[in-house]
Coordinates of C-alpha atoms and ligand atoms in Angstrom, one line a residue:
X1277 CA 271.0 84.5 44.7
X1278 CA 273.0 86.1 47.4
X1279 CA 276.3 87.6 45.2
X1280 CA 278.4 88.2 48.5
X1281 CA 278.3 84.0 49.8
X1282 CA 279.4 83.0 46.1
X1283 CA 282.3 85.5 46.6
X1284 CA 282.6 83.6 49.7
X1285 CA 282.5 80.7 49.2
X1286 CA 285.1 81.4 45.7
X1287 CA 287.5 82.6 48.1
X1288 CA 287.3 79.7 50.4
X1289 CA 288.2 77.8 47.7
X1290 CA 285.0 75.8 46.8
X1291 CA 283.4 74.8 43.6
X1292 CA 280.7 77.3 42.2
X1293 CA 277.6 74.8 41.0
X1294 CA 276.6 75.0 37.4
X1295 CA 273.5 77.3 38.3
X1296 CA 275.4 79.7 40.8
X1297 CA 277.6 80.2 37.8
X1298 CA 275.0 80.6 34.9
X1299 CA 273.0 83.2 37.6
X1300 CA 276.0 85.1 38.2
X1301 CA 276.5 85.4 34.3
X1302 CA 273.4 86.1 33.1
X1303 CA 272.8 88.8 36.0
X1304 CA 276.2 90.6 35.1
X1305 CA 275.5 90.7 31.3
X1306 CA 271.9 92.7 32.4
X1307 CA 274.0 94.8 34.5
X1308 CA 271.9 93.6 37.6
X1309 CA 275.1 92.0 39.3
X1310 CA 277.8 95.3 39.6
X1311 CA 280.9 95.4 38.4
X1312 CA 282.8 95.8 41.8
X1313 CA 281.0 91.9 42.5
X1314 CA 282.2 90.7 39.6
X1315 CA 285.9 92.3 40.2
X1316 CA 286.1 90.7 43.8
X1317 CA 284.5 87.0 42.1
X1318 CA 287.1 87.5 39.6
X1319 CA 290.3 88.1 41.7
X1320 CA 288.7 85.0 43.7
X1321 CA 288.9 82.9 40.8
X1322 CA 292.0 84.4 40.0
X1323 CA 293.8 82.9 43.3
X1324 CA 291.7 79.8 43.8
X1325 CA 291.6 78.7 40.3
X1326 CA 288.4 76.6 38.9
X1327 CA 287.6 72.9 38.1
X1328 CA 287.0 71.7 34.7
X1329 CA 283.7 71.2 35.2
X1330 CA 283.4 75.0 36.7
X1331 CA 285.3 76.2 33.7
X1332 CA 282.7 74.1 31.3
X1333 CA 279.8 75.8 33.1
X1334 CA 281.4 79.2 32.9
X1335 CA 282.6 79.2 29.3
X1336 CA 278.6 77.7 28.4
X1337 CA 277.4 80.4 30.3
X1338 CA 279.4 83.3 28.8
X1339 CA 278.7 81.3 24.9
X1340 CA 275.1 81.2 26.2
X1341 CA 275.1 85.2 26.5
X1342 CA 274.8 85.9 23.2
X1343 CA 274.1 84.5 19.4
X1344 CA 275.5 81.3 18.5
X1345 CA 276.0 80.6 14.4
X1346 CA 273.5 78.0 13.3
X1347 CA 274.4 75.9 10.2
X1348 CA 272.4 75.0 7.4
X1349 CA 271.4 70.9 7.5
X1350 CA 274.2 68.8 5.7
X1351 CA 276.8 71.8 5.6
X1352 CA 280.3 70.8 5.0
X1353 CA 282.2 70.6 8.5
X1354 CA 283.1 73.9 10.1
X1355 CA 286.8 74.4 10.9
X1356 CA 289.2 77.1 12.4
X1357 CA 292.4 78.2 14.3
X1358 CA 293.3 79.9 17.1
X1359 CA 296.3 81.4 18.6
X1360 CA 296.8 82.4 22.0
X1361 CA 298.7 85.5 19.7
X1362 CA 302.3 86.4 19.3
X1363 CA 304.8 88.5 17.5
X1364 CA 304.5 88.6 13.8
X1365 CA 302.0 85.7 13.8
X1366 CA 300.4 86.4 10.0
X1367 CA 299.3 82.1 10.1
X1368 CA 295.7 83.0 9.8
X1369 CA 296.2 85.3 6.8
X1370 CA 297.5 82.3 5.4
X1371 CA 295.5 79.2 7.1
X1372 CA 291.8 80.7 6.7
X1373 CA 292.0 80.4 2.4
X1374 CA 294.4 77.4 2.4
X1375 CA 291.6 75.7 4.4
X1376 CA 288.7 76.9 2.1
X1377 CA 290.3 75.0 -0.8
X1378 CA 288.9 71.9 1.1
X1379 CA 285.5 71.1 1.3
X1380 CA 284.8 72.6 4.7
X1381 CA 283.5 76.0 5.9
X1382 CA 286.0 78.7 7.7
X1383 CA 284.2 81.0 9.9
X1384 CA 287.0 83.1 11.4
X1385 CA 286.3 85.4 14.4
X1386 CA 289.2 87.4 15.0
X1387 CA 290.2 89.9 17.2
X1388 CA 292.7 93.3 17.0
X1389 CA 296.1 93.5 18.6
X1390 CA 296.2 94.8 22.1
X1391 CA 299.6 95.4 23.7
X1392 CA 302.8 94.0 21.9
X1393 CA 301.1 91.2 19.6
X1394 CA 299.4 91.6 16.4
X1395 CA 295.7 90.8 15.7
X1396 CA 294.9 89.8 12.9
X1397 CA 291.6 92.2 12.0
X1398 CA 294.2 95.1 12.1
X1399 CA 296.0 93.0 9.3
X1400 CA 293.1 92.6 7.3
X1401 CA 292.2 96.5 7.7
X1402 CA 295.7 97.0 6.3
X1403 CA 294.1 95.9 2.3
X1404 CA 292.3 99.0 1.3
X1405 CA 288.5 98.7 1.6
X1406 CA 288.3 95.4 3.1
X1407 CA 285.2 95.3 5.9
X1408 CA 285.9 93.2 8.7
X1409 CA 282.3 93.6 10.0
X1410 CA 280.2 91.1 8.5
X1411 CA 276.8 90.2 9.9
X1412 CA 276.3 86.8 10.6
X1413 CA 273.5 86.3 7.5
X1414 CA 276.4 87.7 5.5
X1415 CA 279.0 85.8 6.9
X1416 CA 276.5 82.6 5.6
X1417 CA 276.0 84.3 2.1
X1418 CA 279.9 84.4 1.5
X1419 CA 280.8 80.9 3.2
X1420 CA 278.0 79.3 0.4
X1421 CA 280.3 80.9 -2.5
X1422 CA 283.8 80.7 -1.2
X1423 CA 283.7 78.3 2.1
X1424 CA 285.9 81.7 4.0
X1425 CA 285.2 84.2 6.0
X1426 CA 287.2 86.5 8.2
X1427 CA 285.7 89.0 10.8
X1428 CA 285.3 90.5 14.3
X1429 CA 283.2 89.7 17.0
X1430 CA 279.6 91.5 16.9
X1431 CA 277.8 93.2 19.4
X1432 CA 276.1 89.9 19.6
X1433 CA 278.3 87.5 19.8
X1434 CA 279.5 86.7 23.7
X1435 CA 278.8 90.1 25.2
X1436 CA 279.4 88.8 28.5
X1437 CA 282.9 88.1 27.5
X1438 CA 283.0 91.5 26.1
X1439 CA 282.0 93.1 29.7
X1440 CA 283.9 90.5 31.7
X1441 CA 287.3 91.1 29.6
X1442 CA 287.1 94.9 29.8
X1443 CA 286.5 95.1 33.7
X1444 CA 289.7 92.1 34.3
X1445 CA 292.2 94.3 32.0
X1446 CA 292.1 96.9 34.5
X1447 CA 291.5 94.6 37.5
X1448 CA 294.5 92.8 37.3
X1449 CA 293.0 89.4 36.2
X1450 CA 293.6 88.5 33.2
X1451 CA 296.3 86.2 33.5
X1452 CA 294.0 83.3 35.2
X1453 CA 293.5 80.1 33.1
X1454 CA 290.3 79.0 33.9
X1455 CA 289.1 82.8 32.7
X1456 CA 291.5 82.5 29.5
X1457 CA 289.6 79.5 28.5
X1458 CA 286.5 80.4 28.7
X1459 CA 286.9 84.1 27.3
X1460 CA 288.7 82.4 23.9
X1461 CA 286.4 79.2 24.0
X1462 CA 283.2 80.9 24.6
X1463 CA 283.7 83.0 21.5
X1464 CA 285.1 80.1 19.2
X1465 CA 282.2 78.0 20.4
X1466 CA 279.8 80.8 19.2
X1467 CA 281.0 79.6 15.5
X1468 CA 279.4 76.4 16.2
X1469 CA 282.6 74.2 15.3
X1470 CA 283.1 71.0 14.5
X1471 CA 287.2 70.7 14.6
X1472 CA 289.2 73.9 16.3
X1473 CA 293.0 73.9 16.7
X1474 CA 294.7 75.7 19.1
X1475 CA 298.2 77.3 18.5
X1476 CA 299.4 78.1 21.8
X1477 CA 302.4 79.9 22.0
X1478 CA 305.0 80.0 25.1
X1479 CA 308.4 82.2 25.6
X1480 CA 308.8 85.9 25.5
X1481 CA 306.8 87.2 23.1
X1482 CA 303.9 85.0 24.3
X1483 CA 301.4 85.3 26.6
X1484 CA 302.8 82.5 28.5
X1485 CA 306.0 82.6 29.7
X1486 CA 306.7 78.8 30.1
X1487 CA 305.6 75.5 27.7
X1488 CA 304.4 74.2 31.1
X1489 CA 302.1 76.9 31.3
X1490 CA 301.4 76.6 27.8
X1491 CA 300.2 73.4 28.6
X1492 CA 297.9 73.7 31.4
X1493 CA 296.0 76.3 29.2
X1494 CA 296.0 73.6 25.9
X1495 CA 294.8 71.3 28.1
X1496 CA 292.4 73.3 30.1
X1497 CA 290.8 74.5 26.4
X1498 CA 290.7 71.3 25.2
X1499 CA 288.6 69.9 27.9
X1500 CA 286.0 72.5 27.4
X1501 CA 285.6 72.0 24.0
X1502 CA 285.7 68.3 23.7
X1503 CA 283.2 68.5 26.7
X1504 CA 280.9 70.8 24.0
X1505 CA 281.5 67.9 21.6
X1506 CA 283.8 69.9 19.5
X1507 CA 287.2 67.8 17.9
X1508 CA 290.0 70.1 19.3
X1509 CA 293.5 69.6 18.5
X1510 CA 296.3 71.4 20.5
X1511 CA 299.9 72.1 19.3
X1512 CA 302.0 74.0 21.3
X1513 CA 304.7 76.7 19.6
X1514 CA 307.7 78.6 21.0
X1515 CA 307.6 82.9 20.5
X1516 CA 311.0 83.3 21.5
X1517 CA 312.0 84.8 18.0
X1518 CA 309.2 86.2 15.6
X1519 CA 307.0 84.1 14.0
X1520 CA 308.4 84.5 9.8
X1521 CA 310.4 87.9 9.0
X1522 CA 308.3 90.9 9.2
X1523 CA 306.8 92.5 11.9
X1524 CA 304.1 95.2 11.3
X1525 CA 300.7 95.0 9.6
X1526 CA 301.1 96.0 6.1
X1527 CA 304.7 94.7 6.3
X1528 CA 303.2 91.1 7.6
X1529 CA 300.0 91.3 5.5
X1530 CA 303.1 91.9 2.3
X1531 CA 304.9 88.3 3.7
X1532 CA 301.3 86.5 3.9
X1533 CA 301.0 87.5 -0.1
X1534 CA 304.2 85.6 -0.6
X1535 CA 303.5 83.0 1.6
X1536 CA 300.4 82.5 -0.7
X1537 CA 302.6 82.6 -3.9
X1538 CA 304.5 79.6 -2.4
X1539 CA 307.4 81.8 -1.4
X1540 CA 306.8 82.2 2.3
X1541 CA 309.6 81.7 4.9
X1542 CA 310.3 78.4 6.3
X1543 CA 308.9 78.7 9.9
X1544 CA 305.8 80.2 8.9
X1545 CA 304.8 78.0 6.2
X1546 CA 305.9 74.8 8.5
X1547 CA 303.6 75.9 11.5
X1548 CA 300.5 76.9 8.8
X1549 CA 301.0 73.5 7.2
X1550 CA 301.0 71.9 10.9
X1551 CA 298.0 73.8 12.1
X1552 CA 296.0 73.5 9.0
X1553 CA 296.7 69.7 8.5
X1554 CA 294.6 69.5 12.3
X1555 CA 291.7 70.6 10.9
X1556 CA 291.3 69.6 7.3
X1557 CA 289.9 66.3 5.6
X1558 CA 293.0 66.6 3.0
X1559 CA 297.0 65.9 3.5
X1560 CA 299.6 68.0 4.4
X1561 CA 301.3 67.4 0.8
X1562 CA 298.1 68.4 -1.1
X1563 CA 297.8 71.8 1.2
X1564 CA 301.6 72.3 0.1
X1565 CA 300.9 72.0 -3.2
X1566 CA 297.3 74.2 -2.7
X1567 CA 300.0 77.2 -1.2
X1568 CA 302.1 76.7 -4.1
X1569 CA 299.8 76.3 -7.8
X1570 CA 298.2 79.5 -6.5
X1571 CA 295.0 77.2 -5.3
X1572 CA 295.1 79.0 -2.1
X1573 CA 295.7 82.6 -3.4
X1574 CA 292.6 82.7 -5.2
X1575 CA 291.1 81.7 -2.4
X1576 CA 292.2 84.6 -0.5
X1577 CA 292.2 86.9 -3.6
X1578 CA 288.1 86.2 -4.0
X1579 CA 288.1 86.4 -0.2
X1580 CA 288.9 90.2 -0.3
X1581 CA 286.8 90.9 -3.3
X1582 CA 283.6 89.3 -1.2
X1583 CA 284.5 92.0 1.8
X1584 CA 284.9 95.0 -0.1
X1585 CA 288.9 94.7 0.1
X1586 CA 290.9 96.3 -3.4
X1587 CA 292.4 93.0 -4.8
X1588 CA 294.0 94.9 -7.6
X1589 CA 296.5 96.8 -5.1
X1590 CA 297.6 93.0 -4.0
X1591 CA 300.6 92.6 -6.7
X1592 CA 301.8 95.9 -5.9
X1593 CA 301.1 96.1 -2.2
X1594 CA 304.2 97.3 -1.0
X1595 CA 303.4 100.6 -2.6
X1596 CA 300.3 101.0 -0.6
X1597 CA 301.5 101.6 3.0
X1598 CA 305.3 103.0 2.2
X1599 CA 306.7 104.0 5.4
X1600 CA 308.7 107.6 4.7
X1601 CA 312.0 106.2 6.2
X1602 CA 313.2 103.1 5.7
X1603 CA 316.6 102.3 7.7
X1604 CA 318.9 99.2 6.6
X1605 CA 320.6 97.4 9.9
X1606 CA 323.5 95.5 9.4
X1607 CA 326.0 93.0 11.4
X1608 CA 328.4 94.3 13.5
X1609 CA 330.3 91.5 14.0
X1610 CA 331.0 88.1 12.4
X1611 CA 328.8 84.9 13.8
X1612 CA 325.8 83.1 14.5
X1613 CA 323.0 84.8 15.6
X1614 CA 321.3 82.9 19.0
X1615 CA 318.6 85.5 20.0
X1616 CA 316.1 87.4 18.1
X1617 CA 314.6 88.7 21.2
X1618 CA 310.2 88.5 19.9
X1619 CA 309.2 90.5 23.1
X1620 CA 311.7 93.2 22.7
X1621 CA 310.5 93.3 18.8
X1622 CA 306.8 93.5 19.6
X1623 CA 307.9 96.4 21.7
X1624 CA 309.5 98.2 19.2
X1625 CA 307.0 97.8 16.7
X1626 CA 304.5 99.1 19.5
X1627 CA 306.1 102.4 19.8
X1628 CA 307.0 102.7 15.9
X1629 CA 303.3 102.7 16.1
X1630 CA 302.4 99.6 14.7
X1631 CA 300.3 98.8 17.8
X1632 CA 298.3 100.3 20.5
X1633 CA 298.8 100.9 24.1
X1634 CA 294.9 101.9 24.6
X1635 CA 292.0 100.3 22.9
X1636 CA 291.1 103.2 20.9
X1637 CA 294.6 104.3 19.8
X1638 CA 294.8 104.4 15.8
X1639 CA 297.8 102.1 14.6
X1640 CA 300.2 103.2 11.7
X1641 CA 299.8 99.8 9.0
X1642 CA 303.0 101.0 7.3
X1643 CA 305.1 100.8 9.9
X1644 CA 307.7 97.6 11.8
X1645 CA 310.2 95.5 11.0
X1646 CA 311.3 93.1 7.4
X1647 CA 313.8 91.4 6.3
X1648 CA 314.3 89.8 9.8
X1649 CA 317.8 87.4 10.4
X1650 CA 316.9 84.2 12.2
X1651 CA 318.2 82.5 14.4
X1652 CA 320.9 79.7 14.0
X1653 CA 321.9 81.8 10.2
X1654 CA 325.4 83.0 10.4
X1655 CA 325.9 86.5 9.7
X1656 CA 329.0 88.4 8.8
X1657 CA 329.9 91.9 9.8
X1658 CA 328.0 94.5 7.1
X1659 CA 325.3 91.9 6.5
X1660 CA 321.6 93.1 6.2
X1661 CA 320.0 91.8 9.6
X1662 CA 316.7 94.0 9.2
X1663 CA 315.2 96.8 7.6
X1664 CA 313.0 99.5 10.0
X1665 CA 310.0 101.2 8.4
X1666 CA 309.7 104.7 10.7
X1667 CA 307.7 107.7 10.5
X1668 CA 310.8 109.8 11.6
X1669 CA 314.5 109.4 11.7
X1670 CA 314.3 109.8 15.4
X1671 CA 311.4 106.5 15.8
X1672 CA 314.0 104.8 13.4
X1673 CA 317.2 105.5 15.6
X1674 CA 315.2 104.3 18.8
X1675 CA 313.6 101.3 16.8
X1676 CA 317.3 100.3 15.5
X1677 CA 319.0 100.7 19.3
X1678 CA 315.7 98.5 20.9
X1679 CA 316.6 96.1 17.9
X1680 CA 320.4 95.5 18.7
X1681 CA 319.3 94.8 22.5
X1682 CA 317.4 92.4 21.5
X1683 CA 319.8 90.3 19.3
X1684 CA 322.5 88.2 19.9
X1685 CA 325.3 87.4 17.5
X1686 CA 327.6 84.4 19.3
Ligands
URA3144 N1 292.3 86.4 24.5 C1 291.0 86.4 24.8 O1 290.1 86.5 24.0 N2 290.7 86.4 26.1 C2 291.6 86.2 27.1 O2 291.2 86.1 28.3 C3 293.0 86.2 26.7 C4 293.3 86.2 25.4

C-alpha cells in the first residue's frame, strides 16, 4: 500500500475501495501507518466527505480493530440508545433499567463528558462505589441476573477509534459526518445489537447546530447499521433548552432517582418513553406504568448493587454531594420565559466545574444547576427560576450573571 496516493486520491475526491480502507486501519491501529498520514487522510475526508459504502467499510474496519461482544445461543435480543449528547441529558440513567424490565439484554457502552455536555459514566461515578469498568465476562455474568449493564469502553473494545478520535480532537476534524458515524457506530456495533436507537440532538447545546444536519448524520448512522443488519431507529430532538431541570452530575443523577419514582419532569420522561418504546418488545403505556409501580427502580436499584455502587445512600442522595453554596435565582420581571439558552448552561456548569476542559481534568459531582424554569412557564418577578450549587460565592456570582444571559423572559 502506498499511504501518500490514498491521500491523493481522498483529496481528489474519489472513493477509497473497501481494502484500501481496511489496510489503512489496521496499519494505523499497529502504529505502522503515522499519525501525520492519518491527520492529512483525515482533513481529506473531512473536505471531500465519504460514500455510504466508504463509511460502511470504515466503521467495519474500526469495529473490526478490536473485541466484539459475542452472545450466548437463544439470548433474549440485545437493545440500546444513543445520543449524539447534550445538556442535562440524564435519559440513559433512566432508559438502561426501564428497558431491562423487558425481556431483552441492555449492554450500555458509555462514554464521559468532554467539553459542555455531560456523559453519562461521570453520572454513574457520582453513586458512591459504583465501577463503571466491567469486563466483558462480567458484563455477561450481570446481564444473566438483571438483563442491564452500564460501562465504559475497554482497552479492547475499538482501539482504532480510540487512536483515531484523540489525533482529530486536536486536528480539527471532528466535526465530519462520515467520521462521526463510524467513531459512534463502530463502538455500538461492538455490543453486537440487534435494535439501536439514536437520539440525535440539534440546536445550541448540541453538537449539531441545525435539524438538517441532524439529519444527514441520523441518516448517515442508520445506513451503516441497517447495512450490519442491525434494526436502527432514529428520532431526532431539539437542545435548545436543557434536557429536564438539573444540570450537573450528582444534581442530574438526583432528577433520574425521581424520574424512576414516577416523578420526573415532563420533557425527560416524554423523550425516555419515546426512545425506549424504539427498542422494546412492550408498549409505551406498560413502560409508563414500569417508571411508575417502582418496576424500573428496582431495576436500577439492583443495577448499582451488581457494580459495587452504595444503593443505601440512594433515598438520601442529596446529602451525598452537598455543594457548600447554594444560591436561589429569582425573576426579575413579570412574563413568559422564551429562552433557556442549553449552550450557555453547559458552559456554566463547565466552569462551576461540573465538567472538564481536558481529558484528565477531575470534575466536581456536586456542583450545576436545579430547579431549572422552562420555557413557555410564566414567571412573575421574585419567582424561583434556578438554584446554583457553587464551591464559592465568587463561581456562584459568575454562574448566576452567565445564567441571566442566557434567559429570556418576554
Ligand atoms: N462521539 C463519538 O464517540 N465520536 C465522535 O466522533 C463524535 C461523538
Amino acid at each position: 500500500m502506498h499511504v501518500p496516493s490514498l491521500i491523493e486520491k481522498k483529496r481528489e475526491g474519489d472513493a477509497l475501495a473497501d481494502e484500501e480502507i481496511r489496510a489503512i486501519i489496521a496499519d494505523f491501529t499497529s502504529g505502522e501507518l503515522p499519525e501525520y498520514q492519518m491527520s492529512a487522510l483525515a482533513m481529506a475526508i473531512y473536505f471531500r466527505g465519504m460514500s455510504a459504502e466508504e463509511t460502511a467499510s470504515l466503521t467495519r474496519a474500526m469495529l473490526e480493530s478490536g473485541d466484539v461482544f459475542s452472545w450466548p445461543e437463544g439470548h433474549p435480543p440485545i437493545v440500546d440508545k444513543h445520543s449524539t449528547g447534550g445538556i442535562g441529558d440524564k435519559v440513559s440513567l433512566v432508559l438502561a433499567p426501564l428497558l431491562a424490565c423487558d425481556e431483552v439484554w441492555v449492554p450500555m457502552i458509555s462514554g464521559r463528558g468532554l467539553g459542555i455536555t455531560g456523559g453519562t459514566l461521570d453520572k454513574l461515578e457520582a453513586i458512591p462505589g459504583f465501577n463503571v469498568n466491567v469486563s466483558q465476562s462480567d458484563a455477561l455474568v450481570q446481564l444473566e441476573q438483571i438483563g442491564v449493564v452500564m460501562m465504559g469502553q475497554t482497552a479492547d473494545i475499538c482501539p482504532a477509534d480510540k487512536k483515531l478520535y484523540a489525533l482529530r480532537d486536536v486536528t480539527g476534524t471532528v466535526p465530519s459526518i462520515p467520521l462521526i458515524v463510524a467513531s459512534i457506530m463502530s463502538k455500538k456495533l461492538a455490543e453486537s445489537l440487534d435494535r439501536l436507537v439514536l437520539d440525535v440532538k440539534h440546536g445550541s447545546g448540541a453538537f449539531m447546530k441545525t435539524a438538517e444536519n441532524a439529519r444527514a448524520l441520523a441518516d448517515a448512522m442508520r445506513a451503516v447499521g441497517e447495512s450490519m443488519g442491525v434494526r436502527i431507529s432514529t428520532v431526532l430532538n431539539p437542545m435548545d433548552e436543557p434536557l429536564g431541570r438539573a444540570v450537573g452530575n450528582a444534581l442530574e443523577v438526583q432528577e433520574a432517582i425521581d424520574t424512576l419514582h414516577g416523578d420526573g419532569p415532563g420533557d425527560l420522561v416524554a423523550i425516555t418513553l419515546d426512545l425506549a418504546s424504539e427498542v422494546s418488545n412492550t408498549s409505551r403505556e406498560q413502560l409508563q406504568q414500569w417508571l411508575n409501580d417502582g418496576t424500573a427502580w428496582n431495576k436500577f436499584v439492583a443495577m448499582v448493587e451488581a457494580q459495587g455502587g452504595d444503593a443505601t445512600c440512594l433515598d438520601r442522595y442529596e446529602e451525598v454531594h452537598r455543594a457548600p453554596i447554594c444560591r436561589t435565582i429569582e425573576a426579575r420581571e413579570n412574563g413568559t420565559v422564551s429562552r433557556v439558552d442549553a449552550a450557555t448552561i453547559g458552559h456554566a456548569s463547565l466552569e462551576l466545574g461540573a465538567g472538564r476542559a481536558k481529558a484528565d481534568d477531575t470534575i466536581d459531582f456536586a456542583v450545576g444547576f436545579s430547579e431549572i424554569v422552562k420555557c413557555d412557564e410564566t414567571v412573575s418577578e421574585g419567582d424561583k427560576i434556578a438554584a446554583i450549587h457553587a464551591r464559592t460565592e465568587a463561581d456562584a456570582e459568575r454562574a448566576e450573571r452567565q445564567f441571566r444571559e442566557g434567559l429570556t423572559i418576554g
